[in-house]
XYZ file of C-alpha atoms in Angstrom:
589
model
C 25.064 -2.615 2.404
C 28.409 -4.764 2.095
C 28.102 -5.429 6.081
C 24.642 -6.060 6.060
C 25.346 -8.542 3.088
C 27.895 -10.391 4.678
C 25.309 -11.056 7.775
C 23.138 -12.248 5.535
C 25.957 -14.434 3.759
C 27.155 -16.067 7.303
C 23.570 -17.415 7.721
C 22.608 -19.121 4.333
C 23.204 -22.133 2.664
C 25.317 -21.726 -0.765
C 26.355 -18.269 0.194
C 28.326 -18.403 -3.409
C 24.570 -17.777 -5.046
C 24.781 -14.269 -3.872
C 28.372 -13.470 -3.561
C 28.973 -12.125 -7.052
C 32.517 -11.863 -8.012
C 32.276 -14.351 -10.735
C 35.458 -14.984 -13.326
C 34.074 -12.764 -16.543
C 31.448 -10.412 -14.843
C 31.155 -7.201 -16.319
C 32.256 -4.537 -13.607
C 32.100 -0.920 -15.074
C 33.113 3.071 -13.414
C 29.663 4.463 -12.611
C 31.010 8.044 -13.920
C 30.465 6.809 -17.419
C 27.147 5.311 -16.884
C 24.370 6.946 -17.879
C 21.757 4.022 -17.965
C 21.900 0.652 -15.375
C 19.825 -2.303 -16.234
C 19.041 -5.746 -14.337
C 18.614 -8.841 -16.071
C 16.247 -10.354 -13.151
C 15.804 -14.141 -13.533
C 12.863 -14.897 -11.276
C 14.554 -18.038 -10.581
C 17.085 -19.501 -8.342
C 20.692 -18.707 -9.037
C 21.507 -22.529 -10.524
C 18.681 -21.610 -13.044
C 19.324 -18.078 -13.788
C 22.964 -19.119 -14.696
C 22.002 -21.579 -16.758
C 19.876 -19.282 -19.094
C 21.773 -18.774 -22.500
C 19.785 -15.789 -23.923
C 20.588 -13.779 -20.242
C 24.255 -14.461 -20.906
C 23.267 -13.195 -24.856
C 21.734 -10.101 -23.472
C 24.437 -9.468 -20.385
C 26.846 -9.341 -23.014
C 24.574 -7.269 -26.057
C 23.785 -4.557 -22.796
C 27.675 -4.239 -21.576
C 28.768 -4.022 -25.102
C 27.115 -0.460 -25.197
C 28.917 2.531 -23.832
C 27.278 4.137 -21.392
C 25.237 1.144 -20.350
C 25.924 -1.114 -17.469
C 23.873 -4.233 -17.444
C 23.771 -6.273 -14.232
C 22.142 -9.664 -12.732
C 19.653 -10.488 -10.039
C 18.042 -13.981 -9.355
C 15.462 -15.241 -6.491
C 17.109 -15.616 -3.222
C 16.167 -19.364 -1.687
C 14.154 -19.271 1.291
C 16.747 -18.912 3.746
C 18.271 -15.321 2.370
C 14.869 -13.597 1.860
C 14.533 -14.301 5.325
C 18.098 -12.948 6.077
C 17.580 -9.953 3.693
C 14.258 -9.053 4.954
C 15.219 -9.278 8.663
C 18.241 -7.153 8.107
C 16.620 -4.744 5.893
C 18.629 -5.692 2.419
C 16.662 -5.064 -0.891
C 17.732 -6.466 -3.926
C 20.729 -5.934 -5.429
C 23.113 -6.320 -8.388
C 25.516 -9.079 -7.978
C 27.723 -7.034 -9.803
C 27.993 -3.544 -7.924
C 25.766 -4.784 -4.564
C 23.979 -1.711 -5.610
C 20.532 -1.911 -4.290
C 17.654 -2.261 -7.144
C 16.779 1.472 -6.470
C 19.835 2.474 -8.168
C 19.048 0.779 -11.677
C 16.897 2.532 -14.273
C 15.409 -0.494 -16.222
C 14.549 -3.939 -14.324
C 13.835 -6.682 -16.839
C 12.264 -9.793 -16.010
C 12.828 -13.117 -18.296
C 9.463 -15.077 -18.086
C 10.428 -18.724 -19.011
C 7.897 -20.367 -16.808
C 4.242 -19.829 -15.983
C 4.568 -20.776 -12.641
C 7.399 -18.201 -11.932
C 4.906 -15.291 -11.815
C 4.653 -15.187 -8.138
C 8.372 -15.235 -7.826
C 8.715 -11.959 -10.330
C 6.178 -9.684 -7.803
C 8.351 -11.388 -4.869
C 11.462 -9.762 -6.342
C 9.756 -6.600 -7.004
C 8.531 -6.638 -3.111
C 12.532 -6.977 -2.646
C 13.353 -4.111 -4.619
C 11.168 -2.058 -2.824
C 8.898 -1.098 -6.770
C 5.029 -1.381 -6.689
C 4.137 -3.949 -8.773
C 1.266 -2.475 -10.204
C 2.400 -0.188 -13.408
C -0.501 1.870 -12.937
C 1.322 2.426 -9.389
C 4.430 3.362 -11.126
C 4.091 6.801 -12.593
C 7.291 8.216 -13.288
C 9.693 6.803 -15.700
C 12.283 5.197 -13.195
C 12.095 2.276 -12.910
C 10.618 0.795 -15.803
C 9.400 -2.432 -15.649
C 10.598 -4.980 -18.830
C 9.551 -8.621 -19.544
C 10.653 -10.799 -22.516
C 11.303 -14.388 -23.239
C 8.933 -17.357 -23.986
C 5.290 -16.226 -21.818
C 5.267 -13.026 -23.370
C 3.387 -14.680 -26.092
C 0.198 -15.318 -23.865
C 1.673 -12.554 -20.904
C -1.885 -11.051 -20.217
C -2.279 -13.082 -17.091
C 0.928 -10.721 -16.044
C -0.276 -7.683 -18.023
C -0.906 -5.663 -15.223
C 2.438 -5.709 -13.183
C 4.341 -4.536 -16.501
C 5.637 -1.372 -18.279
C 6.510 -2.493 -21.358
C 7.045 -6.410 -22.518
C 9.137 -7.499 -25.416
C 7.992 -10.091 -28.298
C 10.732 -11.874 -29.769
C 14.092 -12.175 -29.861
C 15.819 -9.756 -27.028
C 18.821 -8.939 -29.298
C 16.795 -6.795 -31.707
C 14.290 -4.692 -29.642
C 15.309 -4.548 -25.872
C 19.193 -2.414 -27.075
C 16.713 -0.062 -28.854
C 14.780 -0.049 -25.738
C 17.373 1.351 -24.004
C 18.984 3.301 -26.283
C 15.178 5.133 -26.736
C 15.008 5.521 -22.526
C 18.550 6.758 -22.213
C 16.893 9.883 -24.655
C 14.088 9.935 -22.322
C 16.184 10.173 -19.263
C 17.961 12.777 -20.725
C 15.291 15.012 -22.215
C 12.804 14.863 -18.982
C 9.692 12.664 -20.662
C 7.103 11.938 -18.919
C 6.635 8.191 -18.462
C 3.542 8.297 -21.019
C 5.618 9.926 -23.674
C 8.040 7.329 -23.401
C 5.227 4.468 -24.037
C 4.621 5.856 -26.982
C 7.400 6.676 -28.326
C 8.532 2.757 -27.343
C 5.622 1.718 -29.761
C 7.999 2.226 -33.034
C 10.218 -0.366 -31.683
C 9.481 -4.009 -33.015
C 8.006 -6.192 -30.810
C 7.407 -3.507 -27.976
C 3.967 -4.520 -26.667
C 2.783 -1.864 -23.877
C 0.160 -3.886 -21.633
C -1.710 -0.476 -20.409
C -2.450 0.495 -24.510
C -5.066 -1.906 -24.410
C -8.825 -2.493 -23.007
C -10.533 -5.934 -23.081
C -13.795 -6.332 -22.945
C -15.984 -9.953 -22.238
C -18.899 -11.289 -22.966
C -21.056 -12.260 -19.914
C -19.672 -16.171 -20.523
C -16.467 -14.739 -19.287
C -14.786 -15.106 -22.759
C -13.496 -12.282 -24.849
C -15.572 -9.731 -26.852
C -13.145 -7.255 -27.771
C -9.322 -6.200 -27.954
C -9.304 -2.253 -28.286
C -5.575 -0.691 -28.713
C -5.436 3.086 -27.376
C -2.925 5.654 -28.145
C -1.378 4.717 -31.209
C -0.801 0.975 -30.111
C -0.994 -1.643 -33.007
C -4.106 -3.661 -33.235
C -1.016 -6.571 -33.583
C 1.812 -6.560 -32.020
C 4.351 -8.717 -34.081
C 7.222 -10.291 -32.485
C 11.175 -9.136 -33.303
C 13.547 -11.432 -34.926
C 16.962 -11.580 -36.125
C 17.874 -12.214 -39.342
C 20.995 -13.204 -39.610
C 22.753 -15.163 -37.098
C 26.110 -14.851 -38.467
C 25.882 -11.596 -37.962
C 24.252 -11.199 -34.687
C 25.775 -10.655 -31.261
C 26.938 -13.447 -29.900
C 29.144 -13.127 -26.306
C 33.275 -14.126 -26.609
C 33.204 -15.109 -22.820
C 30.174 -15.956 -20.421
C 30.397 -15.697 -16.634
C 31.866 -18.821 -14.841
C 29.491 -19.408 -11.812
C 31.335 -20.030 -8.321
C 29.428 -23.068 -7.523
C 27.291 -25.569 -8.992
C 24.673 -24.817 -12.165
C 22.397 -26.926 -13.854
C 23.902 -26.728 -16.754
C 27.624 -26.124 -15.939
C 29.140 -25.431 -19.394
C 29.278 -23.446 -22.777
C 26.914 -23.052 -25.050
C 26.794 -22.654 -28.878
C 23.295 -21.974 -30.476
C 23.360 -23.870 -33.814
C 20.255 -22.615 -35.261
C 16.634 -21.216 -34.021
C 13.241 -22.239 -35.354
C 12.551 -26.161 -36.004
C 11.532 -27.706 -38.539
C 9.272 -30.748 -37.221
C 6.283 -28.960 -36.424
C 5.028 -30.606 -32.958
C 1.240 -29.378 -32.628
C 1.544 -29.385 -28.596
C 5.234 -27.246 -28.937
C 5.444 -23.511 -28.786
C 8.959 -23.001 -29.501
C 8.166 -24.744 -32.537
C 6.278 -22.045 -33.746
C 6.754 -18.857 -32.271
C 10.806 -19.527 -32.961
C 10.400 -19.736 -36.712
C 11.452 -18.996 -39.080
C 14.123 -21.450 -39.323
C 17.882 -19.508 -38.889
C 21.212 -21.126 -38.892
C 24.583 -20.448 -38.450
C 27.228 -21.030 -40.848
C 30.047 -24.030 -39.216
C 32.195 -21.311 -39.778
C 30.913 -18.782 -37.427
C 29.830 -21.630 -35.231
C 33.600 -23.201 -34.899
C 35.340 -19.715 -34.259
C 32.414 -19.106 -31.201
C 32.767 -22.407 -29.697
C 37.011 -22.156 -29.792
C 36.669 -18.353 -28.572
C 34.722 -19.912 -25.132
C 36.433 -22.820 -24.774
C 39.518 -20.301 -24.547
C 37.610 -17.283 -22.366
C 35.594 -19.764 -19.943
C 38.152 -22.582 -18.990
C 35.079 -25.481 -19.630
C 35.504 -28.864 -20.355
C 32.157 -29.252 -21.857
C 30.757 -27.241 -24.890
C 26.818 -28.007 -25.766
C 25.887 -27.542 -29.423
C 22.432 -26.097 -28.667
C 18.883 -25.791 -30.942
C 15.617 -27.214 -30.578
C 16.440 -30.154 -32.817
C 20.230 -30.110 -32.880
C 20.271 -33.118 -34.667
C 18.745 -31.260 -37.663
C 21.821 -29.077 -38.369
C 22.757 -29.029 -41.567
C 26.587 -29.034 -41.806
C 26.454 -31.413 -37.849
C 28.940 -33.595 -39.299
C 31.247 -31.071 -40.952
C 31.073 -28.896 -37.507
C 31.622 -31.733 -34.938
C 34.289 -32.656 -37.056
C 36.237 -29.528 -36.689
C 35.899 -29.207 -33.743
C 36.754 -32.686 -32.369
C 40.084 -32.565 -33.752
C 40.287 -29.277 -31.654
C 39.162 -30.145 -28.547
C 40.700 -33.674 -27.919
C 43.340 -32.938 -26.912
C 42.561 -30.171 -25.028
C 40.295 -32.559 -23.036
C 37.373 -30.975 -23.773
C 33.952 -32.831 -24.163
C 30.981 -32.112 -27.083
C 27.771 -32.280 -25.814
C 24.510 -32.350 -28.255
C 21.449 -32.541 -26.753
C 17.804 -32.230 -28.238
C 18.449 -35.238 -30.935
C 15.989 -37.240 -33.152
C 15.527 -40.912 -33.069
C 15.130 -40.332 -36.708
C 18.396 -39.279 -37.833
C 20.426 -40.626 -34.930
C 23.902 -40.909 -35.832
C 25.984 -43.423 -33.702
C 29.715 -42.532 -36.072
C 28.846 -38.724 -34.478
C 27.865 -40.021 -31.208
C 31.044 -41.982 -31.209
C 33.135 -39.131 -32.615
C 31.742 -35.924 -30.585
C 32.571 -38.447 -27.271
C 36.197 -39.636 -27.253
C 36.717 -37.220 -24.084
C 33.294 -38.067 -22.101
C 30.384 -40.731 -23.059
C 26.873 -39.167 -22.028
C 23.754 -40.947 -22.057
C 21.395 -41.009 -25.238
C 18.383 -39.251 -24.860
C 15.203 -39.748 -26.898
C 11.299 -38.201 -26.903
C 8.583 -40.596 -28.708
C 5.990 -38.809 -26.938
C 3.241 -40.644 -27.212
C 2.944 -44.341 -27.134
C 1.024 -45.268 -30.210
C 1.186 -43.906 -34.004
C -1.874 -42.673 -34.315
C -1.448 -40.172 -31.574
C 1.827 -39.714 -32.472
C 0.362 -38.628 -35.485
C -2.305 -36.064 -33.842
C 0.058 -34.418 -32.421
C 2.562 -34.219 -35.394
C 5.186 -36.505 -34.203
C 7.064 -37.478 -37.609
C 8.038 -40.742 -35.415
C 8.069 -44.602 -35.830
C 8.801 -46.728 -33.034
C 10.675 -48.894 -35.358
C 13.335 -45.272 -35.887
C 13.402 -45.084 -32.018
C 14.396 -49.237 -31.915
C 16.786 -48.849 -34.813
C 18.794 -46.303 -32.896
C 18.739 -48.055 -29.843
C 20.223 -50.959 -31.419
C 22.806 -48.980 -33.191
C 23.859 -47.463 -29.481
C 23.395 -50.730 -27.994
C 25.939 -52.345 -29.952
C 28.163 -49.662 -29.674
C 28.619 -50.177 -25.677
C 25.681 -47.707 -24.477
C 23.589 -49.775 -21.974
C 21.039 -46.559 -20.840
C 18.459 -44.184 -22.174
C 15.970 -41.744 -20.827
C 12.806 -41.923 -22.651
C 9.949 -38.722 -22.624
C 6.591 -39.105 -23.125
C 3.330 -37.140 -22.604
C 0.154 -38.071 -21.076
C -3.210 -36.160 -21.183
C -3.080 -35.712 -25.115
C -5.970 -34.809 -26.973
C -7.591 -38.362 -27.944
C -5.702 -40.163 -26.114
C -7.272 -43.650 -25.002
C -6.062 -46.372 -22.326
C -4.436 -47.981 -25.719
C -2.364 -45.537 -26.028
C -1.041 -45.179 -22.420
C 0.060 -48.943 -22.714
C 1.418 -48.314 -25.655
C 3.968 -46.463 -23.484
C 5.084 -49.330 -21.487
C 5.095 -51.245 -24.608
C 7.746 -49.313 -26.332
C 9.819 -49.580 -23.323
C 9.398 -53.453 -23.118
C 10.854 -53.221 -26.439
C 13.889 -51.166 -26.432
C 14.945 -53.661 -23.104
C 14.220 -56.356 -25.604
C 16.383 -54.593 -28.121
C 19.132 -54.175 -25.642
C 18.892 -58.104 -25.181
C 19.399 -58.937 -28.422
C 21.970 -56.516 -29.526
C 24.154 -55.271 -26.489
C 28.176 -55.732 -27.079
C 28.131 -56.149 -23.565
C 24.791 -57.589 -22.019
C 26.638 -58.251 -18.518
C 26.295 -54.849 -17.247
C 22.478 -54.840 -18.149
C 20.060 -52.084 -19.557
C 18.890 -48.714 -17.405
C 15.969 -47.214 -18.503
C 14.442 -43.917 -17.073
C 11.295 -42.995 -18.318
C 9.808 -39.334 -17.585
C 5.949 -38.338 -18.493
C 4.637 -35.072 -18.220
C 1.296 -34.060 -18.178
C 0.296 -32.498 -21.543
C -0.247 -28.574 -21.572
C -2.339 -26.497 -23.797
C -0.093 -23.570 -24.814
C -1.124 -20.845 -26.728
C 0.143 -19.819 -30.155
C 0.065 -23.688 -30.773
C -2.301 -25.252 -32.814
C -3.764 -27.181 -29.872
C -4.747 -23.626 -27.878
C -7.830 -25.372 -28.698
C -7.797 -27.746 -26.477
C -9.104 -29.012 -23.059
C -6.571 -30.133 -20.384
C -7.335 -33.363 -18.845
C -9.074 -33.123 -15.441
C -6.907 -33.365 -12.537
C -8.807 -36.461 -11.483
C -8.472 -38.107 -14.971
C -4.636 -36.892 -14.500
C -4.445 -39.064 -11.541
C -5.885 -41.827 -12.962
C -3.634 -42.222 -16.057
C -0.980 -42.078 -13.785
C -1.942 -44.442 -11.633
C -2.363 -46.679 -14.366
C 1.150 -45.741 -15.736
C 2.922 -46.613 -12.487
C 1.390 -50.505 -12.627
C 2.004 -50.580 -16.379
C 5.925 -49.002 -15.206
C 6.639 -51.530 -12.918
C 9.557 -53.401 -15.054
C 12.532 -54.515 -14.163
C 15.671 -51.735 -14.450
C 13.461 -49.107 -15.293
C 12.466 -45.870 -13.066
C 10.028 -43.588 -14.044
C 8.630 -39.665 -12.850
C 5.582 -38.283 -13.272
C 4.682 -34.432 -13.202
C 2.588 -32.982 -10.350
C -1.448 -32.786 -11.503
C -1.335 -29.658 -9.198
C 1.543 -27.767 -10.795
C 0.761 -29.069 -14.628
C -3.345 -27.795 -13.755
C -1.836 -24.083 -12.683
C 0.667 -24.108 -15.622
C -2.706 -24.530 -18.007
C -4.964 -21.898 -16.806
C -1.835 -19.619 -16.904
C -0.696 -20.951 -20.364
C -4.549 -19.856 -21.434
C -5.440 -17.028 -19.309
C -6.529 -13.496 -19.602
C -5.430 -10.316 -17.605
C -7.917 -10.759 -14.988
C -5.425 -13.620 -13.680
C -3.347 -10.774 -12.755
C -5.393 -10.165 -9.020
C -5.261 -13.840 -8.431
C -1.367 -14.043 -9.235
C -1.248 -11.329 -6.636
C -3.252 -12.436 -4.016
C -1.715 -16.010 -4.402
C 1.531 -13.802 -3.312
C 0.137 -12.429 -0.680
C -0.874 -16.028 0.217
C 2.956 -16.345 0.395
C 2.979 -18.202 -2.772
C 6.624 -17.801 -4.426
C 8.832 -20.147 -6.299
C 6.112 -22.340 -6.839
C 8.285 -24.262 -9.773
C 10.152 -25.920 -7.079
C 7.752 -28.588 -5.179
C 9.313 -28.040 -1.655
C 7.765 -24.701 -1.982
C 5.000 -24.840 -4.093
C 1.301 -23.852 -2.287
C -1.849 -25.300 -4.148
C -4.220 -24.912 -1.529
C -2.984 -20.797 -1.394
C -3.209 -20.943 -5.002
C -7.165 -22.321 -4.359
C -7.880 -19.553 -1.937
C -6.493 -17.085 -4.449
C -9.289 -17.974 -7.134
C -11.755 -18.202 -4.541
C -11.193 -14.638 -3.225
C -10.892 -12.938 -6.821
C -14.069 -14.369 -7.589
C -12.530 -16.607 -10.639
C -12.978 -20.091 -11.364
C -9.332 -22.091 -12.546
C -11.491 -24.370 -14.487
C -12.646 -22.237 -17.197
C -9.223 -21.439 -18.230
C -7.604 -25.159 -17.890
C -10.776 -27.318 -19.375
C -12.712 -25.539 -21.611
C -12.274 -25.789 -25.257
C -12.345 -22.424 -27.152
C -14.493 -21.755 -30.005
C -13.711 -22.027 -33.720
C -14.588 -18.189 -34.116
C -13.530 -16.740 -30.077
C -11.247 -14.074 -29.683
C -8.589 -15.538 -27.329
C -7.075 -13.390 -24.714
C -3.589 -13.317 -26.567
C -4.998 -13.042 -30.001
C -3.000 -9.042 -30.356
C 0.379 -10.983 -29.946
C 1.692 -12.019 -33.513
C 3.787 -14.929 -33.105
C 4.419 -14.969 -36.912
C 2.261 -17.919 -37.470
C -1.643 -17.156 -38.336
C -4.288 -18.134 -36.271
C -5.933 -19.357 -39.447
C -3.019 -22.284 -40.053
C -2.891 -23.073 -36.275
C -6.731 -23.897 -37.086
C -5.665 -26.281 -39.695
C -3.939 -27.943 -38.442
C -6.034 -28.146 -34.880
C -8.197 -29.556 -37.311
C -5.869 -32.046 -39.185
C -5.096 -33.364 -35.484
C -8.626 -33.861 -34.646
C -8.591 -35.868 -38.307
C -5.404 -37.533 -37.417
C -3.076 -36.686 -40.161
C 0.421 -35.725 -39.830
C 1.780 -32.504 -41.560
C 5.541 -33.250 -43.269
């Protein structure tokens, strides 16, 4: 194995992706193991190390006895090639230990178009990735993280998946297969047994039934399985696990530095946002608990940068008191604060200034949309005038650049409000003019739209995505309404944001297209060097299914929808509210 690795290493680019050996990995004696579990990241290794609930869970895992809890990640193109000529399967980065040896592979589904990439690894590890394939107990096949609350277009390839928050359910996961292991179940017996564990959701306890539309007639739970699965949470952050030390990759990440998780849920209510709803309830942590995690790193890790991390950081409720604390630590220690995900809003320029005195960052903002009144459809509790009053403020102070986000493709959207988009930018340039402290070295502006998905457990599940024609229309008309002097702008792929809509919407049928579109040799299809449409095309076309009915077509007031077993924590009856109250245009507080 170790020769056949280093082979493999001598031929690829960043060999340090696959090396291991990593300042703060978890290296345990196999003798007093009794249960081995990979956190697989169907991602590359820049991604996978960027992932803060993985290095959560690492930690939770290898804080049990008798539990060693290891990483895999997506080799790049150039070592699957390597590791498939020279016969290496997937393996821990920790032990090299090939995937065979581990009990319990779980996969973290962040992405819709990672799916192909999760059956690629599987291929690697040498595991059918069919669960009705899989009949004994070993391995058993895990998924958690933000998909699993529409994961039916994955239902098939899966043991068990996990709703909610990791650090509740998947320890008693374990814990309950360890007991299986032991005792000699039978893979079926541990299922069930599983289904007393919140948030365990067993894919295979469930028949669906449709109508002859192609829409959903029935949800029928088998053996014991809840008609609803509802999602884990924890309670109280203070007291959960959170890790004293995280691995320090051996090359470069995309996000190359601590983390601290402020708080979980968010407030705002975004219509179009799942994590704004299947996070909540709202949980914080205490500045005390936050300032002894954040020194604890700093000291175990070696970083110069520490991100204070939430959905809406700038929402915090003690920011001030906590920034201040730990400013007057990290100074002189030359460490920097980062705080990403703020609000134009409540932008703060005397905590911009403060949390900076080691390293000034850009400023950061999303209006979203470029008008009020969709602003206001999509529950944007955002003026224009909030955005220009805190681009003045940073303006003044010395900051001469901001990124801007905005969607296109939102429900009701007109030509109006596209130009709206360039409108606002127009204006924070002609902010800069007239309030820059230092107009010489002129204003940057970097503007980024996506193309608006409909996600489920979101009030606008509800909703149509544009046409990929229309798509490419609005963009067109967005790059001659972008063409202004000292700003750059990206636009999403129509291809990629079309796929990442019927998966966002889809039902377990999409699980024979997801494989054939492997078999097409479809795999990391988030990253656009790689990604496939036309294999994705042939896909539908030889499963017999059409993409269109899951991207375009509006759902019914009364429809069962294919994820409608999944409890988020939110009803279906207020996501229809307020469906409706965006349709009216009215904002919720």
């Amino acid at each position: 194995m170790d020769y056949k690795l280093k082979q493999c290493l001598d031929n690829v680019r960043k060999p340090a992706r696959y090396a291991g050996g990593e300042y703060n990995q978890v290296v345990k004696d196999k003798r007093q193991v009794d249960c081995r579990v990979a956190l697989c990241f169907p991602e590359l290794y820049e991604i996978a190390m960027s992932h803060l609930g993985t290095k959560i869970l690492y930690g939770r895992l290898n804080a049990m006895e008798g539990v060693w809890c290891e990483r895999m990640h997506a080799p790049a193109p150039d070592m699957e090639r390597e590791m498939r000529r020279r016969g290496l399967p997937l393996y821990g980065l920790e032990s090299k230990d090939p995937a065979s040896d581990f009990d319990i592979l779980g996969f973290s589904l962040q992405y819709e178009l990672n799916y192909t990439t999760v059956l690629n690894l599987l291929d690697l590890a040498g595991v059918s990735p069919f669960s009705k394939d899989r009949a004994e107990l070993t391995p058993l096949i895990v998924a958690g993280g933000p998909c699993v609350y529409n994961v039916e277009p994955m239902a098939d390839f899966f043991d068990i998946v996990l709703v909610g928050e990791g650090e509740e359910n998947l320890p008693a996961l374990v814990e309950l297969y360890r007991q299986a292991k032991a005792q000699g179940w039978s893979k079926q017996t541990f299922l069930k047994q599983a289904l007393d564990i919140e948030g365990v959701y067993v894919p295979s306890f469930y028949q669906l039934k449709y109508n002859p539309d192609g829409t959903v007639a029935e949800i029928i739970p088998q053996n014991g399985a809840p008609a609803q699965v509802k999602k884990a949470i924890v309670r109280d952050l203070d007291k959960a696990y959170y890790p004293d030390s995280f691995i320090v990759p051996s090359t470069d990440i995309v996000f190359d530095r601590a983390m601290i998780e402020l708080f979980r849920g968010c407030r705002r209510g975004c219509r179009f946002c799942q994590a704004g709803y299947t996070y909540r309830p709202i949980r914080a942590k205490s500045a005390e608990t936050l300032t002894r995690q954040a020194k604890k790193l700093a000291e175990t890790t070696g970083y110069d940068e520490i991100s204070l991390s939430s959905l809406s950081s700038s929402d915090y409720p003690w920011l001030e008191q906590l920034c201040d604390s730990l400013v007057d630590y990290y100074e002189p220690r030359h460490v920097n604060l980062a705080l990403p995900s703020l609000r134009a809003d409540n932008f703060n320029m005397d905590l911009m200034e403060n949390i900076q005195k080691v390293r000034k960052s850009g400023l950061t903002f999303a209006p979203e949309a470029g008008s009020q009144r969709l602003r206001d459809v999509i529950n944007k509790n955002l003026y224009e005038q909030d955005l220009l009053d805190s681009c003045a403020v940073a303006f003044a102070a010395g900051y001469n650049s901001v990124k801007l986000y905005f969607m296109m493709g939102l429900p009701t959207e007109t030509e109006e409000d596209l130009a709206g988009i360039a409108a606002i930018v127009r204006n924070v340039i002609r902010t800069f003019r007239q309030t820059a402290s230092n107009k010489a070295r002129g204003v940057k502006i970097n503007v980024g739209v996506s193309t608006f998905v409909p996600k489920a457990q979101t009030p606008l599940q509800w909703v149509g995505q544009n046409s990929r024609e229309q798509v490419r229309q609005k963009q067109e008309f967005l790059r001659e309404q972008l063409k202004i002097k000292n700003v750059s702008f990206s636009l999403h792929k129509s291809e990629s944001s079309y796929l990442e809509a019927v998966f966002a919407r889809g039902d377990r049928r999409l699980s024979a297209v997801i494989y054939q579109a492997w078999k097409n040799g479809c795999n990391l299809d988030a990253w656009d060097e790689y990604f496939q449409f036309e294999a994705w095309m042939d896909a539908f076309e030889t499963c017999g299914l059409d993409p269109d009915f899951y991207a375009y077509r509006q759902p019914g007031k009364d429809e069962i929808l294919p994820w409608d077993h999944i409890f988020s924590g939110v009803t279906k009856e207020y996501l229809r509210s307020e469906y409706e109250q965006a349709l009216l245009g009215k904002a919720t507080p």
